[in-house]
Coordinates of C-alpha atoms in Angstrom, one line a residue:
X1 CA -8.8 232.5 25.9
X2 CA -5.1 233.3 26.1
X3 CA -3.2 231.8 23.1
X4 CA 0.5 231.4 23.6
X5 CA 2.9 230.0 20.9
X6 CA 5.7 227.9 22.4
X7 CA 8.7 227.5 20.1
X8 CA 12.2 225.9 20.5
X9 CA 15.4 225.0 18.7
X10 CA 15.4 227.5 15.9
X11 CA 19.1 226.8 15.4
X12 CA 19.9 229.7 13.1
X13 CA 17.4 228.6 10.5
X14 CA 15.9 231.9 9.5
X15 CA 13.9 230.4 6.6
X16 CA 12.0 228.1 8.9
X17 CA 11.6 230.7 11.6
X18 CA 10.1 233.2 9.1
X19 CA 7.6 230.6 8.0
X20 CA 6.6 229.9 11.6
X21 CA 6.2 233.6 12.4
X22 CA 4.0 234.0 9.3
X23 CA 1.8 231.0 10.5
X24 CA 1.4 232.6 13.9
X25 CA 0.4 235.9 12.4
X26 CA -2.2 234.1 10.2
X27 CA -3.6 232.6 13.4
X28 CA -3.6 236.0 15.2
X29 CA -1.1 234.8 17.9
X30 CA 0.9 237.6 19.5
X31 CA 2.4 236.0 22.6
X32 CA 5.4 233.8 21.9
X33 CA 7.6 231.9 24.4
X34 CA 10.9 230.5 23.2
X35 CA 12.6 227.5 24.9
X36 CA 16.1 228.1 23.7
X37 CA 18.7 227.0 21.2
X38 CA 18.1 230.0 19.0
X39 CA 21.6 229.7 17.7
X40 CA 24.0 226.9 16.6
X41 CA 24.0 224.5 13.7
X42 CA 22.3 226.8 11.1
X43 CA 23.8 229.7 9.1
X44 CA 21.9 232.7 10.4
X45 CA 22.4 232.9 14.2
X46 CA 22.4 236.7 14.4
X47 CA 19.2 237.2 12.3
X48 CA 17.4 234.6 14.3
X49 CA 18.5 235.9 17.6
X50 CA 17.5 239.5 16.7
X51 CA 14.1 238.3 15.5
X52 CA 13.5 236.2 18.7
X53 CA 14.4 239.2 20.9
X54 CA 11.9 241.3 18.9
X55 CA 9.1 238.8 18.9
X56 CA 9.3 236.6 21.9
X57 CA 8.0 237.7 25.3
X58 CA 9.9 234.9 27.1
X59 CA 13.2 233.3 26.1
X60 CA 14.9 230.6 28.2
X61 CA 18.5 229.3 27.8
X62 CA 19.4 226.3 25.7
X63 CA 22.5 224.2 25.6
X64 CA 23.8 225.7 22.3
X65 CA 23.0 229.2 23.5
X66 CA 25.2 228.6 26.6
X67 CA 28.0 226.9 24.7
X68 CA 28.2 229.6 22.0
X69 CA 27.9 232.4 24.7
X70 CA 30.9 231.1 26.6
X71 CA 32.9 230.5 23.4
X72 CA 33.2 226.7 23.9
X73 CA 36.4 225.5 22.2
X74 CA 35.7 224.3 18.7
X75 CA 35.4 225.8 15.2
X76 CA 31.6 225.5 15.2
X77 CA 31.1 227.4 18.4
X78 CA 33.7 230.0 17.6
X79 CA 32.2 230.7 14.1
X80 CA 28.7 231.4 15.7
X81 CA 30.2 233.5 18.5
X82 CA 32.1 235.6 16.0
X83 CA 29.0 236.2 14.0
X84 CA 26.9 237.2 17.0
X85 CA 29.3 239.7 18.6
X86 CA 29.7 240.6 22.3
X87 CA 26.3 242.3 22.9
X88 CA 24.3 239.3 21.7
X89 CA 26.6 236.8 23.5
X90 CA 26.0 238.8 26.8
X91 CA 22.2 238.5 26.1
X92 CA 22.5 234.7 25.7
X93 CA 24.5 234.5 28.9
X94 CA 21.7 236.4 30.8
X95 CA 18.9 234.1 29.7
X96 CA 17.0 232.3 32.6
X97 CA 17.0 228.6 33.0
X98 CA 13.2 228.2 33.2
X99 CA 9.8 229.9 33.0
X100 CA 6.8 229.3 35.3
X101 CA 3.2 230.4 35.0
X102 CA -0.4 229.5 35.7
X103 CA -3.0 228.9 33.0
X104 CA -6.5 227.6 33.5
X105 CA -5.6 226.6 37.0
X106 CA -2.6 224.5 36.0
X107 CA 0.9 225.2 37.1
X108 CA 3.2 225.2 34.0
X109 CA 6.9 224.9 33.8
X110 CA 8.9 225.5 30.6
X111 CA 12.6 224.5 30.3
X112 CA 14.9 223.8 27.4
X113 CA 16.0 220.2 28.3
X114 CA 15.1 219.1 31.8
X115 CA 14.8 220.2 35.4
X116 CA 18.4 219.2 35.9
X117 CA 20.4 221.2 33.3
X118 CA 20.3 222.4 29.7
X119 CA 22.5 219.3 28.9
X120 CA 20.4 216.6 30.6
X121 CA 18.4 215.0 27.7
X122 CA 15.0 213.3 28.3
X123 CA 13.5 211.3 25.4
X124 CA 9.9 210.1 25.1
X125 CA 11.0 206.5 25.4
X126 CA 13.0 207.0 28.6
X127 CA 11.9 205.3 31.8
X128 CA 8.9 206.6 33.7
X129 CA 11.2 207.7 36.5
X130 CA 13.3 209.7 34.1
X131 CA 10.3 211.4 32.6
X132 CA 8.7 212.1 36.0
X133 CA 12.0 213.8 36.9
X134 CA 10.9 216.6 34.6
X135 CA 8.4 217.6 37.4
X136 CA 11.0 217.5 40.2
X137 CA 12.1 220.7 41.9
X138 CA 14.6 222.7 39.9
X139 CA 18.0 223.1 41.5
X140 CA 20.1 224.4 38.6
X141 CA 21.4 227.0 41.0
X142 CA 20.6 228.1 44.5
X143 CA 18.9 231.1 43.1
X144 CA 16.6 229.0 40.9
X145 CA 15.6 226.4 43.5
X146 CA 11.8 226.2 43.6
X147 CA 9.6 223.7 45.2
X148 CA 6.3 224.0 43.3
X149 CA 5.4 220.8 41.6
X150 CA 4.0 221.7 38.1
X151 CA 1.0 220.1 36.5
X152 CA 2.4 220.6 33.0
X153 CA 6.0 220.6 31.7
X154 CA 6.9 221.7 28.2
X155 CA 10.4 221.5 26.8
X156 CA 12.5 221.4 23.6
X157 CA 16.1 220.0 23.1
X158 CA 15.3 216.6 21.6
X159 CA 13.7 218.0 18.4
X160 CA 11.0 215.4 18.6
X161 CA 7.4 216.6 19.2
X162 CA 5.2 214.6 21.5
X163 CA 2.7 214.7 24.4
X164 CA 2.3 212.2 27.2
X165 CA 0.1 211.8 30.3
X166 CA 2.1 210.5 33.2
X167 CA 0.7 209.9 36.7
X168 CA -1.9 212.6 36.2
X169 CA 0.5 215.1 34.8
X170 CA 1.2 216.3 31.2
X171 CA 4.6 216.3 29.6
X172 CA 5.1 217.7 26.1
X173 CA 7.9 218.5 23.7
X174 CA 7.3 221.3 21.2
X175 CA 9.7 219.8 18.7
X176 CA 12.1 222.1 16.7
X177 CA 11.5 225.1 14.4
X178 CA 14.7 224.9 12.5
X179 CA 16.1 221.4 13.0
X180 CA 13.3 218.9 13.5
X181 CA 14.4 215.3 13.9
X182 CA 11.1 213.5 13.4
X183 CA 9.7 214.9 10.1
X184 CA 11.3 217.7 8.1
X185 CA 8.7 220.4 8.8
X186 CA 9.0 223.2 11.4
X187 CA 7.2 222.4 14.7
X188 CA 5.7 224.5 17.5
X189 CA 2.9 224.3 20.0
X190 CA 0.0 226.6 20.9
X191 CA -1.2 226.7 24.5
X192 CA -4.8 227.9 25.1
X193 CA -6.4 228.7 28.5
X194 CA -7.6 231.4 30.8
X195 CA -6.3 233.5 33.6
X196 CA -2.7 233.6 32.7
X197 CA -0.5 234.4 35.8
X198 CA 3.2 234.8 35.3
X199 CA 5.3 233.9 38.3
X200 CA 8.7 232.6 39.3
X201 CA 7.1 229.8 41.4
X202 CA 4.5 228.6 38.9
X203 CA 1.6 230.4 40.5
X204 CA -1.7 228.7 39.8
X205 CA -4.5 230.7 38.3
X206 CA -7.9 230.8 40.0
X207 CA -10.1 228.9 37.6
X208 CA -9.0 225.3 38.1
X209 CA -11.9 223.9 36.1
X210 CA -11.3 226.1 33.0
X211 CA -10.6 224.6 29.6
X212 CA -7.0 224.0 28.6
X213 CA -5.5 222.9 25.3
X214 CA -2.2 222.1 23.7
X215 CA -2.1 222.1 19.9
X216 CA 0.8 220.9 17.8
X217 CA 1.5 222.7 14.6
X218 CA 3.7 221.6 11.7
X219 CA 4.7 224.3 9.1
X220 CA 6.3 223.3 5.8
X221 CA 9.0 225.7 4.7
X222 CA 11.4 226.1 1.7
X223 CA 14.0 223.7 2.8
X224 CA 16.0 223.9 -0.5
X225 CA 16.1 227.7 -0.1
X226 CA 17.7 227.2 3.3
X227 CA 20.1 224.6 1.9
X228 CA 21.4 227.3 -0.6
X229 CA 21.8 229.8 2.2
X230 CA 23.7 227.2 4.2
X231 CA 26.0 226.4 1.3
X232 CA 26.8 230.1 0.7
X233 CA 27.4 230.9 4.4
X234 CA 30.8 229.4 4.9
X235 CA 29.6 228.0 8.3
X236 CA 31.2 224.8 9.5
X237 CA 29.5 221.4 9.4
X238 CA 26.9 222.5 6.8
X239 CA 26.8 219.0 5.2
X240 CA 25.5 217.6 8.5
X241 CA 23.0 220.4 9.0
X242 CA 21.7 220.1 5.4
X243 CA 21.2 216.3 5.8
X244 CA 19.3 216.9 9.0
X245 CA 16.9 219.5 7.7
X246 CA 16.3 217.5 4.5
X247 CA 15.7 214.2 6.2
X248 CA 14.7 214.8 9.8
X249 CA 17.4 212.3 10.8
X250 CA 19.9 213.1 13.6
X251 CA 23.5 213.5 12.3
X252 CA 24.7 210.9 14.9
X253 CA 22.7 208.1 13.2
X254 CA 23.0 209.2 9.5
X255 CA 24.5 206.6 7.2

């Protein structure tokens, strides 16, 4: 059986990412796919990005990755861009929009946020039509247009881990490693299956009746240690970040 760890939304939280890597090593997992937002929010964008580049076989582009890479106006984006430097920013700019592969006869698509863009957010409580849109052809650019309809779609962005069966298809969100907004523990998924076939158009593998599994993992980490790193970093908006990692409550609805 192939075992692939799927991670997303590390957000510069090296404390959480180190704990997740240790958990993967304990489980003997060596293949890691990352769904973006490696940087932004947290105090260690450069360390997290360097570690992701060293450990992840696949990395797709997140909305924070894109905004920081193009130096979006605003103190928060500028601080992270300055910490990263031009070579890392060029790497972020080069990341693909999506990843497609076959596993146990299922065509699998991985994106950061949706089939529409890295900014189009899809929540588990959205309409059936909105969630089924995750399986629609990707047309983020003419080069990325693809018509294969996936059986399984995995994504990040909303920092809320879940799995749903919709019209015979599987939609899952891996949650967030460094900034979970459901419970304050790092989150990732493990995909298990046979006959992995990597391909731009979601090539199906040959064994359509093979076993397939999606496992959700929660990893406790030293949140207060990360709080101290954040407080000492001089990064902007650390009060919002600290409240989020302590409580798992999105900054936009914090009281």
